[in-house]
CSV table of C-alpha atoms and ligand atoms in Angstrom, one decimal:
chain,number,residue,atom,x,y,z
A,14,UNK,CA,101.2,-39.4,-82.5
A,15,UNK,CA,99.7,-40.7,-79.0
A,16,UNK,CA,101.4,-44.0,-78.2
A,17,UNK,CA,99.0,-45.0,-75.0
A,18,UNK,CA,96.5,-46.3,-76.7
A,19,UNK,CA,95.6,-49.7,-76.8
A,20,UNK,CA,95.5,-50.7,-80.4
A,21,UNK,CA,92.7,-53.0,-81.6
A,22,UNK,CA,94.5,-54.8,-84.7
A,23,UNK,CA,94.8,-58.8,-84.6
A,24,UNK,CA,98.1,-58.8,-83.9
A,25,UNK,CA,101.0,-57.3,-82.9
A,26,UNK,CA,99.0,-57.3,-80.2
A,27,UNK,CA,99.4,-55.0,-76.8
A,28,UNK,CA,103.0,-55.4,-74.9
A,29,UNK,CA,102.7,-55.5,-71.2
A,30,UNK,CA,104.6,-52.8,-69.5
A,31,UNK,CA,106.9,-56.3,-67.4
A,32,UNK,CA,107.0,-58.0,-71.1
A,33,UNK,CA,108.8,-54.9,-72.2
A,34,UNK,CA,111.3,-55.1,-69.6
A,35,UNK,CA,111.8,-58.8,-69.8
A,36,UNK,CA,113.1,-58.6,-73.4
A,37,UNK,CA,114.7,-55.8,-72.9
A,38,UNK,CA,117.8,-57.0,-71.4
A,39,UNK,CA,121.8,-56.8,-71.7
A,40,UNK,CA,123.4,-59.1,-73.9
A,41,UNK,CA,124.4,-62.9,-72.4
A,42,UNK,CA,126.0,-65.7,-73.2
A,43,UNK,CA,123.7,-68.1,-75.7
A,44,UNK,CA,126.5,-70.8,-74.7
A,45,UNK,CA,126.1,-70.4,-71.0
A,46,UNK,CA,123.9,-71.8,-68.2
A,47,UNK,CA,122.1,-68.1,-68.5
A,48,UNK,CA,120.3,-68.8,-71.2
A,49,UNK,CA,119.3,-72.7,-70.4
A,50,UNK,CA,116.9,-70.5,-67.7
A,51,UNK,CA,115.5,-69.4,-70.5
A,52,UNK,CA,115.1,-71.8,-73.0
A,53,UNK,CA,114.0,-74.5,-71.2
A,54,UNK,CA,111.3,-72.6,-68.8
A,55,UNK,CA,109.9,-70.8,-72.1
A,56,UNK,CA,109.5,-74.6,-74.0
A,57,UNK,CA,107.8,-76.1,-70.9
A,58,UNK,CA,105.9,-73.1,-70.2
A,59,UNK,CA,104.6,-73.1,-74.0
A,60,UNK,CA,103.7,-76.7,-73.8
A,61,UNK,CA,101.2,-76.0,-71.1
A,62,UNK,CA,99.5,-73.3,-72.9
A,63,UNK,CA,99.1,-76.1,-75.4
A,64,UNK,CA,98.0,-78.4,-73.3
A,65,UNK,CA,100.1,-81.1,-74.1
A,66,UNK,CA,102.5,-84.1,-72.5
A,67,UNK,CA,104.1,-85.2,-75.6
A,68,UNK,CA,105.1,-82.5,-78.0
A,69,UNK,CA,108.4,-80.9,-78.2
A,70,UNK,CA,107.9,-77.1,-78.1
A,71,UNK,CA,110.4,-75.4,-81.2
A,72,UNK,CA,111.2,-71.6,-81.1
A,73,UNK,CA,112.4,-70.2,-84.2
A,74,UNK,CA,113.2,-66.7,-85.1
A,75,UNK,CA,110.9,-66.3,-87.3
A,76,UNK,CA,107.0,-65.7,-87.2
A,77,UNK,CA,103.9,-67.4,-87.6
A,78,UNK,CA,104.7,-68.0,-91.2
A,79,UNK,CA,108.1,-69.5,-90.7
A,80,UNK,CA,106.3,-71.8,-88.2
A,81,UNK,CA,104.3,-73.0,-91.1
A,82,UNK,CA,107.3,-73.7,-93.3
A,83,UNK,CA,108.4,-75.5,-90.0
A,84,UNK,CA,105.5,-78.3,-90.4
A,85,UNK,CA,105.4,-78.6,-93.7
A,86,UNK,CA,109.2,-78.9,-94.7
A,87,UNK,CA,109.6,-81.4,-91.7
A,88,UNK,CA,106.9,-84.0,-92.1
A,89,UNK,CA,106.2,-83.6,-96.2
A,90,UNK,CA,108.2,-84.8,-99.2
A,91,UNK,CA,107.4,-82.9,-103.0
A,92,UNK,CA,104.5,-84.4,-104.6
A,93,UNK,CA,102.7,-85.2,-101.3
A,94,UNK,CA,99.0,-84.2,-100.9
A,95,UNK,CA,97.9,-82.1,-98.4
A,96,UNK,CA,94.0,-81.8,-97.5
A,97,UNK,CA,92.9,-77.9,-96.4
A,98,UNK,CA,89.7,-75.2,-96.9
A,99,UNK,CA,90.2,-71.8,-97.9
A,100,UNK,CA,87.9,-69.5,-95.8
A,101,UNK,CA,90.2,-66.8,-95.6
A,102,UNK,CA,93.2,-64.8,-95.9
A,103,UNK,CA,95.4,-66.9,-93.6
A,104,UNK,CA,94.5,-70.4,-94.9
A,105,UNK,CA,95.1,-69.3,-98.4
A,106,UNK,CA,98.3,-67.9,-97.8
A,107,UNK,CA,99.7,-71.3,-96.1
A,108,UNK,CA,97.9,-73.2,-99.0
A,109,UNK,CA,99.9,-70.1,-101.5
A,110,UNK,CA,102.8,-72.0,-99.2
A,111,UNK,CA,102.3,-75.5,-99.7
A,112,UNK,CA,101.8,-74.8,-103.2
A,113,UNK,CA,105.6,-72.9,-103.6
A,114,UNK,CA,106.5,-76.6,-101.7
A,115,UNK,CA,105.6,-78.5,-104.5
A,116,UNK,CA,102.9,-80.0,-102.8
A,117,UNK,CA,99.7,-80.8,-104.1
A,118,UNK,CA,97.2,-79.0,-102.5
A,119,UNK,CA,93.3,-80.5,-102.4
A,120,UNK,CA,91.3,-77.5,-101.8
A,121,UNK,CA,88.2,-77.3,-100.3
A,122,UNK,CA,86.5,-73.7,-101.3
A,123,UNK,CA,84.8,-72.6,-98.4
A,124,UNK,CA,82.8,-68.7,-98.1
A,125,UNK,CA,84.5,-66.4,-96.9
A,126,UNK,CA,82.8,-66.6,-93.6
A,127,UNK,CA,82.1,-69.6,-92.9
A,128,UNK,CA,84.1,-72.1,-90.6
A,129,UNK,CA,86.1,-75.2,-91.9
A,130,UNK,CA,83.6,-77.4,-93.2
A,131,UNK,CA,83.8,-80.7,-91.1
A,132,UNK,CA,81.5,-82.8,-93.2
A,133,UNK,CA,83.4,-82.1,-96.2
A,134,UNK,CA,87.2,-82.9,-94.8
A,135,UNK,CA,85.1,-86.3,-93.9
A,136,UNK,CA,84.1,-86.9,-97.0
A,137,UNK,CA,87.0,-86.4,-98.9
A,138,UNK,CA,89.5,-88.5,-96.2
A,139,UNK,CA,87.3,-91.2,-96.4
A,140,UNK,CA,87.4,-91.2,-100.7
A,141,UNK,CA,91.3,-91.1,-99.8
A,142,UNK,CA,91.3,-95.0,-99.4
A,143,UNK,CA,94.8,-95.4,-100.8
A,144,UNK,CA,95.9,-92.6,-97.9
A,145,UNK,CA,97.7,-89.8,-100.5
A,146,UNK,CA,96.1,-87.6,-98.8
A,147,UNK,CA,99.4,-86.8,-95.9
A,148,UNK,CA,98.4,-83.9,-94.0
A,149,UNK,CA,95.0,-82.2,-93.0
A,150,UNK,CA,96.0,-77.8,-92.4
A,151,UNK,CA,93.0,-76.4,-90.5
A,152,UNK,CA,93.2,-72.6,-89.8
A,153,UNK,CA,91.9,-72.4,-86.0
A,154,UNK,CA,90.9,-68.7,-86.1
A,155,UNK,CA,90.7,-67.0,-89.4
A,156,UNK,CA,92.1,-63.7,-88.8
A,157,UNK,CA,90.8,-62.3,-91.8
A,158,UNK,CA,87.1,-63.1,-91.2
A,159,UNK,CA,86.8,-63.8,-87.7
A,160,UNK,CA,86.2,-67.0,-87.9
A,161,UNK,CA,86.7,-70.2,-85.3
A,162,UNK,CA,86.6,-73.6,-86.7
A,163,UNK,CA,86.2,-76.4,-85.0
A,164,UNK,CA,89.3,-78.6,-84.6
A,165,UNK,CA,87.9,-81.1,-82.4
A,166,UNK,CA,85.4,-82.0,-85.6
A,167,UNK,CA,88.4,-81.7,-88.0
A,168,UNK,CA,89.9,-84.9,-86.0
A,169,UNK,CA,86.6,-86.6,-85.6
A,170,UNK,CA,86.4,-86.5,-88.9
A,171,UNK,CA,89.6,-87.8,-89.8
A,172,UNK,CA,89.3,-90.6,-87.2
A,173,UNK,CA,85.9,-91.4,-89.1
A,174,UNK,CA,87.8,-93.0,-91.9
A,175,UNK,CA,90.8,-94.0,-89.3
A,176,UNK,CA,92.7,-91.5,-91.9
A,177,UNK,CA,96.4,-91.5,-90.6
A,178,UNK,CA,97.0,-88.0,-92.2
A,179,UNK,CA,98.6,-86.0,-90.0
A,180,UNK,CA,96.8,-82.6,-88.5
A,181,UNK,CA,98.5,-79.6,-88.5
A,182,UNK,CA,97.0,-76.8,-87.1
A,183,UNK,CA,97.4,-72.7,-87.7
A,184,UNK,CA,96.5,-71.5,-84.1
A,185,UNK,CA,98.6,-68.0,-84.7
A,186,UNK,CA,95.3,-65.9,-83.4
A,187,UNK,CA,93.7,-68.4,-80.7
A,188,UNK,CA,96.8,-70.6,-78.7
A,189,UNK,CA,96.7,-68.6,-75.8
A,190,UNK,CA,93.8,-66.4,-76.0
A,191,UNK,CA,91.4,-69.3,-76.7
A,192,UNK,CA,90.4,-72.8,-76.0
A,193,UNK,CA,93.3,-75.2,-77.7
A,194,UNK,CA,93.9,-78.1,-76.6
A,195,UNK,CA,96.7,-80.1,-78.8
A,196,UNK,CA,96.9,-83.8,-77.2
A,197,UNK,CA,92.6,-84.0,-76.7
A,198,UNK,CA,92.5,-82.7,-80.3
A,199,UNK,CA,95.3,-84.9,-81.7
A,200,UNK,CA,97.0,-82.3,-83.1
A,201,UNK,CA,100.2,-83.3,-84.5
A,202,UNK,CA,101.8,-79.6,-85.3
A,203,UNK,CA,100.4,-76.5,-83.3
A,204,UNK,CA,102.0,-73.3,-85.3
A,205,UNK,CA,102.0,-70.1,-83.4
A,206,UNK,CA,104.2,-66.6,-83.1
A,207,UNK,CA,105.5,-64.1,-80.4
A,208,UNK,CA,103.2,-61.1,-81.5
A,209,UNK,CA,99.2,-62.3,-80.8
A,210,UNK,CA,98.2,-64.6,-77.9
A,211,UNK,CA,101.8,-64.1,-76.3
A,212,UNK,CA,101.9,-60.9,-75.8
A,213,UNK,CA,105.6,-60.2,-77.0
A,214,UNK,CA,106.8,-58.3,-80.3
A,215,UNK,CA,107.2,-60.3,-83.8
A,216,UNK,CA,109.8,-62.3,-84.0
A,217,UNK,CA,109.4,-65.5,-83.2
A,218,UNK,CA,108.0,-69.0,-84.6
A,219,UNK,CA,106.6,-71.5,-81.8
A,220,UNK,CA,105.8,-74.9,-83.3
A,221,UNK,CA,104.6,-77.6,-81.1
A,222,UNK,CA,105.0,-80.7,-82.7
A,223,UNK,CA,104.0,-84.1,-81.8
A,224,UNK,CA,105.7,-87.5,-81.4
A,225,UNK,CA,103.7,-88.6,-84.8
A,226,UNK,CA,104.7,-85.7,-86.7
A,227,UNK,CA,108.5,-86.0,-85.4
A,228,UNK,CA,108.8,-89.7,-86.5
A,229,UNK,CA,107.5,-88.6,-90.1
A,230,UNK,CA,110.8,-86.4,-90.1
A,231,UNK,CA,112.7,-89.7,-91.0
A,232,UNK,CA,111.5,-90.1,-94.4
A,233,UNK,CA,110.4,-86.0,-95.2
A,234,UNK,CA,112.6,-84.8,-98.5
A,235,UNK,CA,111.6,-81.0,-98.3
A,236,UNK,CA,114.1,-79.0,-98.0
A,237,UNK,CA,114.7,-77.4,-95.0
A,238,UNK,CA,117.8,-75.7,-92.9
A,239,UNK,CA,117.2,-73.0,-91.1
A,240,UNK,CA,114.0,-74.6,-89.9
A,241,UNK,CA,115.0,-78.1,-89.5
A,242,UNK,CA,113.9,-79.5,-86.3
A,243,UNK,CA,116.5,-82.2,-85.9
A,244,UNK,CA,119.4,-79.3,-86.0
A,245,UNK,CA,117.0,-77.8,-83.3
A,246,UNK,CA,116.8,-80.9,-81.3
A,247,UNK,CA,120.2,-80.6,-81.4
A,248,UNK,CA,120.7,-77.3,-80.4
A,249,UNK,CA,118.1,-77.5,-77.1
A,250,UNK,CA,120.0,-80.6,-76.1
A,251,UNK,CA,122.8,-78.6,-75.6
A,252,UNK,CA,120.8,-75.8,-74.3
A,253,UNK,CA,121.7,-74.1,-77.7
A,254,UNK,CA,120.5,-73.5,-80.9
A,255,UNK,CA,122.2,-74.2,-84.1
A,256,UNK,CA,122.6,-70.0,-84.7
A,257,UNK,CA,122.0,-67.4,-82.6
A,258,UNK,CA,119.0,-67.0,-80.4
A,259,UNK,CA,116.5,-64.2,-79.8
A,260,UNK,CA,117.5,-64.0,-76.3
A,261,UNK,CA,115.3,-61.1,-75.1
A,262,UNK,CA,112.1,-62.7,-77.2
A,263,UNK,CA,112.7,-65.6,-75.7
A,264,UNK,CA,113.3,-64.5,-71.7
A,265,UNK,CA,109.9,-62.9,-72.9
A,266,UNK,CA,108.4,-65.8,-73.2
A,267,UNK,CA,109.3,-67.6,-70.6
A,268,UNK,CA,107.5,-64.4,-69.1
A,269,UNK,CA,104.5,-64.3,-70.8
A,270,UNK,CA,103.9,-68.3,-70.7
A,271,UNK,CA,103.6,-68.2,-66.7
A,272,UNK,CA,101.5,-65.1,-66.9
A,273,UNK,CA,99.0,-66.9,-68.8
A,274,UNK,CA,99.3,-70.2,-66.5
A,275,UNK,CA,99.2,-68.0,-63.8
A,276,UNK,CA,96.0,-65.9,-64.9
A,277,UNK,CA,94.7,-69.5,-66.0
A,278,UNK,CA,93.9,-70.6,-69.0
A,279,UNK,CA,90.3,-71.0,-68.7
A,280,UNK,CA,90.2,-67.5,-67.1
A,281,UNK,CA,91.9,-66.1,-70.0
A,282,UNK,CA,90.0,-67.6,-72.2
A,283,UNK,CA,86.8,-66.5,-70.4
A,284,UNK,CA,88.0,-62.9,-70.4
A,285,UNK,CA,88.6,-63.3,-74.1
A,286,UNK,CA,85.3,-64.8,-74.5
A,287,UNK,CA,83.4,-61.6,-72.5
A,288,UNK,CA,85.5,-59.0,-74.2
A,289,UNK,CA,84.7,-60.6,-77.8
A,290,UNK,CA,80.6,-61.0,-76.5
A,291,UNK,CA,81.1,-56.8,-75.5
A,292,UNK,CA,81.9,-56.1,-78.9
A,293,UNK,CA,79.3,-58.2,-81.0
A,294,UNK,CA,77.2,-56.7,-78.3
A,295,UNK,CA,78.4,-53.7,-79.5
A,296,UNK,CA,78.1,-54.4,-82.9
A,297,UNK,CA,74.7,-55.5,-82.8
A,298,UNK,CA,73.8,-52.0,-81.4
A,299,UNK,CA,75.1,-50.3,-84.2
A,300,UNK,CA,72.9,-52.2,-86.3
A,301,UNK,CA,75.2,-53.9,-88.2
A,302,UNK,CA,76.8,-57.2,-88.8
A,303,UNK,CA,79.6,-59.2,-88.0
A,304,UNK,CA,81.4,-61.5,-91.1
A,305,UNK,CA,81.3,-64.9,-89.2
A,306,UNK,CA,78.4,-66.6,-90.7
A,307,UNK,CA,77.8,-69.3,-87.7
A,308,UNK,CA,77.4,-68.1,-83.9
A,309,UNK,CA,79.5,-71.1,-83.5
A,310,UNK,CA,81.9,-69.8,-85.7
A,311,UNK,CA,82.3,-66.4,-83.9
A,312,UNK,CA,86.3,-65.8,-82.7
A,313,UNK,CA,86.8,-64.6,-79.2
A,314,UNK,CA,90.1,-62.9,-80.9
A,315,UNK,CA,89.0,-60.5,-83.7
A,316,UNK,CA,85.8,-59.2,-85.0
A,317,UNK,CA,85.3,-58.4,-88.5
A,318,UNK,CA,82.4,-56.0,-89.0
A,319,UNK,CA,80.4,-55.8,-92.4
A,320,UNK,CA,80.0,-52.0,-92.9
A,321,UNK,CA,77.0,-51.2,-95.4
A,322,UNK,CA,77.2,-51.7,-98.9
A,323,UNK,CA,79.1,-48.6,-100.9
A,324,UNK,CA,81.0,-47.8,-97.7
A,325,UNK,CA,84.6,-48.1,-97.7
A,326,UNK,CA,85.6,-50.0,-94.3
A,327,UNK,CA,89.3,-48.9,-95.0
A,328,UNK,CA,88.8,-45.5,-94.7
A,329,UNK,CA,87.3,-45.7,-91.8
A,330,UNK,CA,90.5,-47.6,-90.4
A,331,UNK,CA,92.9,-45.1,-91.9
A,332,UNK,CA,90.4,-42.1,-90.3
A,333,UNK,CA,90.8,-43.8,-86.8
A,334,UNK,CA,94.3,-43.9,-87.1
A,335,UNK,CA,94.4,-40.3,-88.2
A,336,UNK,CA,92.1,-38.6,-86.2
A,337,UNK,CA,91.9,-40.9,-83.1
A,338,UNK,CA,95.5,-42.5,-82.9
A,339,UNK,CA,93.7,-45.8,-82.9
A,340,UNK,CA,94.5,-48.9,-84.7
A,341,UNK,CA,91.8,-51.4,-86.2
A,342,UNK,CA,92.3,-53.7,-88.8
A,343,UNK,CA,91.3,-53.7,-92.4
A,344,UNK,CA,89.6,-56.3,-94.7
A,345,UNK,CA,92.1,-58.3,-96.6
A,346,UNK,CA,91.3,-60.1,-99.6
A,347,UNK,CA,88.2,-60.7,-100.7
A,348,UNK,CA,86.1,-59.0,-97.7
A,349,UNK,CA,89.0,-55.9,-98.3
A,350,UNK,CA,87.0,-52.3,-98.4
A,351,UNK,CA,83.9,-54.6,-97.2
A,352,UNK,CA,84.6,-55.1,-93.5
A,353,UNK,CA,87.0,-53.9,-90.8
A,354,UNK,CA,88.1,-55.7,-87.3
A,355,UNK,CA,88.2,-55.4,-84.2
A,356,UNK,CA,91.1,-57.6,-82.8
A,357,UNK,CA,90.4,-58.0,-79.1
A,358,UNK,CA,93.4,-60.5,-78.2
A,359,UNK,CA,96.2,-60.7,-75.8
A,360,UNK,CA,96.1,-58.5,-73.0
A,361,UNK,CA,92.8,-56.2,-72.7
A,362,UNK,CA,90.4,-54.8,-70.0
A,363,UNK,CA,87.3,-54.7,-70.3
A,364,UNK,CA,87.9,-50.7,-70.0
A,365,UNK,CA,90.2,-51.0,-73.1
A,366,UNK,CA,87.5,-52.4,-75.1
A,367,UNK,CA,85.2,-49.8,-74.1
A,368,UNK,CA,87.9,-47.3,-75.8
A,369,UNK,CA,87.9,-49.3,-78.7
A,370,UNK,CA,84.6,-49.9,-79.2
A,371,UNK,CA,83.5,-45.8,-78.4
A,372,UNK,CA,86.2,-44.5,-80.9
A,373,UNK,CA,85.3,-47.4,-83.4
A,374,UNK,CA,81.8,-45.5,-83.0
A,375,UNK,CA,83.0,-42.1,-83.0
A,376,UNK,CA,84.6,-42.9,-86.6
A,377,UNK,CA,81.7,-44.4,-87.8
A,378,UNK,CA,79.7,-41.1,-86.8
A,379,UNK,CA,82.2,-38.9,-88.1
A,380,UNK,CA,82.3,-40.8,-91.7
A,381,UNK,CA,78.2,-40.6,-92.1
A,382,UNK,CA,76.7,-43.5,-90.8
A,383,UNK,CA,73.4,-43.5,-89.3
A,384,UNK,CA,74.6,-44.6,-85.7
A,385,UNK,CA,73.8,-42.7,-82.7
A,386,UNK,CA,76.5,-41.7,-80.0
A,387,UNK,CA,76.8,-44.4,-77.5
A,388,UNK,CA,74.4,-47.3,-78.8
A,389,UNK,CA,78.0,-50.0,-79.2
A,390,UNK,CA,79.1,-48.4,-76.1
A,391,UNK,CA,76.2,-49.5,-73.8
A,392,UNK,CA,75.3,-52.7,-75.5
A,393,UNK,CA,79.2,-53.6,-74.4
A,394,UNK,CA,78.7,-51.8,-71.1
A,395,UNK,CA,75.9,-54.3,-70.0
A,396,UNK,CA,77.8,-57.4,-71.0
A,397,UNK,CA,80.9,-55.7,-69.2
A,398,UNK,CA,79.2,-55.1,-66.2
A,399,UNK,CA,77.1,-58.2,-65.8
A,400,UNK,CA,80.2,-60.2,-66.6
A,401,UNK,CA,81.9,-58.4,-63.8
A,402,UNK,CA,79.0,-59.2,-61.4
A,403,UNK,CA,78.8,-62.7,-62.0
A,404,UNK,CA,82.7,-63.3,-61.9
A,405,UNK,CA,82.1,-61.4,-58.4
A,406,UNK,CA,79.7,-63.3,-57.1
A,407,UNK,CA,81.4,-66.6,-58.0
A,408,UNK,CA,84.6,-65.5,-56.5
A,409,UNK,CA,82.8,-64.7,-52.7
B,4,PLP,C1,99.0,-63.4,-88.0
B,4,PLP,C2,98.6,-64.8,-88.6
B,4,PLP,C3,99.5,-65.5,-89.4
B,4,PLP,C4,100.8,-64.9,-89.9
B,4,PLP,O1,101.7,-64.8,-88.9
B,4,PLP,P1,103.0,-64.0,-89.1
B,4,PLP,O2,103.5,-64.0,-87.7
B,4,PLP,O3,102.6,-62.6,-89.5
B,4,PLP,O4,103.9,-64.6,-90.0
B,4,PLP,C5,99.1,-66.7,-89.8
B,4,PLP,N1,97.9,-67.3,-89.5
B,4,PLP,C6,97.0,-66.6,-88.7
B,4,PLP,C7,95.7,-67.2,-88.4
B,4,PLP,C8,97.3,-65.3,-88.3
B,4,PLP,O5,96.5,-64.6,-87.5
């Protein structure tokens, strides 16, 4: 097994080598002034990649999906309705979630495919005239198709009706590798983890919740203990948690927070958006198809790639792996066997891509389809280098 190479799933994402080291540390004190350093710079830090003044930034050890249970079981009681499409994988599985809650879940069935569709949400918050309706989940970035929706329209929509719902928002594979922006969106809980746009191992849950969302805590009955943010409060007030801390994940963080301040956001987004354009580039050159139905819909985080009917898209993931040492993602669900991703998140080169996107080819080749050597790898070579050129010429 050859451990250098990048790997190309949506998350876990790539560790930098200083990431590594930063969580790799001795033991310390969670009850000392050592770990405040931590805590705090890691919360503030996260708050500016979420570009917001008024949330309070929770860390939980835990993962995306505990940072789910974190909005719900905070801000909902049983019985409550909750307003969310089902486009993919990762929006069905929190829906899967709500519905364990005892929540009642009004689905909007949406193509695998396809973004969140605005005009519906509008339509059914403003039927909701007597307000059951308590919460609106939007999945940012479906991870399983490759999808961005538009979160911006989600609270247009809402504010249509003047819908007091709150919006909760599953932005586990775009807060930090893509435009977010929690206060200008009205986003009342931002869910994230350690492992995609962050740069660090799984392991943690990073919830940003607003001041709406924290004063619906008063009068939530769902269970909740482990993820209660009022214990939390608690804890950080004390520069503590109520159990013991991820100390490493979280020095981590506090790393990996200033490296994406420092890089810029709107750089790293840009870089994200130029790798993403070299591999639908690429994509395109093979003939093919990617599964995002909308050019507006296309993620700058993963691309998932219709293969041709009767091909199985898995193999060719488990052939990479096997032959190549290189890591793409399968289909899940219903686009399982039919697609495979690309996950082009965290911390990439343009160069890295290039390795991606040449074995991705090489594999494709090697299985039997009609794609000639080097036709991804140059359409992603022009966008590569005239990206380059123009970032060069804007920076003299
Ligand atoms: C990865 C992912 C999740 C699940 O996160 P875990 O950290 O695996 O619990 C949820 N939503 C989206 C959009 C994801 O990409």
């Amino acid at each position: 097994m050859i451990y250098q190479n990048p790997v190309f799933i949506p998350g876990p994402t790539n560790i930098p080598e200083v990431v590594r080291k930063a969580s790799d540390m001795p033991t310390l004190d969670h009850r000392s002034s050592a770990f405040a350093d931590i805590l705090h710079p890691a919360r503030d830090g996260v708050k500016a990649v979420l570009k917001s003044a008024d949330a309070e930034v929770f860390l939980f050890p835990s993962t995306g999906t505990g940072g789910w249970e974190t909005a719900i079981s905070n801000t909902l009681s049983a019985g409550d309705t909750v307003l969310a499409a089902r486009n993919g994988m990762f929006s069905h599985r929190w829906i899967d979630m709500c519905q364990r809650h005892g929540l009642n879940v009004e689905i909007i069935e949406t193509p695998w495919g396809d973004a969140i569709p605005v005009e519906k949400f509008a339509d059914a918050l403003a039927a909701d005239t007597s307000h059951k309706i308590k919460a609106v989940l939007a999945t940012h970035n479906e991870t399983a198709t490759g999808v961005k929706s538009d979160i911006a329209g989600v609270r247009a929509a809402m504010d249509a009706s003047n819908h007091p719902a709150l919006l909760m928002v599953d932005g586990v594979s775009s807060i930090g590798s893509m435009d977010f922006r929690m206060d200008e969106w009205g986003v009342d809980v931002a869910v994230t983890g350690s492992q995609k746009g962050f740069m660090l191992p799984a392991g943690l849950a990073i919830v940003g919740v607003g001041p709406k969302a924290l004063a619906a805590m008063a009068t939530a009955t769902l269970p909740r203990t482990f993820f209660d943010l009022k214990d939390m409060r608690t804890g950080y007030a004390a520069n503590g948690f109520p159990y013991t801390p991820p100390v490493g994940l979280l020095n981590g963080l506090k790393l990996t927070s200033q490296m994406l301040l420092d890089e810029g956001l709107e750089n790293v987004f840009a870089r994200h958006h130029r790798i993403a354009e070299g591999v639908r580039a690429a994509v395109q050159g093979w003939g093919m198809s990617v599964c995002a139905n909308q050019p507006e819909a296309y993620s700058d985080t993963v691309t998932a790639i219709r293969t041709p009917e009767g091909f199985d898209a898995t193999a060719l993931v488990t052939h990479a792996a096997d032959t190549y040492q290189m890591a793409f993602g399968v289909g899940l669900g219903e686009v399982a066997g039919k697609v495979f991703r690309i996950g082009h998140l965290g911390v990439l080169s343009d160069a890295q891509a290039l390795s991606g996107i040449a074995t991705a080819e090489m594999a494709m080749v090697d299985l039997g389809l009609p794609i000639q050597f080097g036709s991804g790898v140059a359409a992603a070579q022009a966008v590569y280098a005239a990206g380059n050129k123009s970032a060069k010429m804007a920076a003299e």
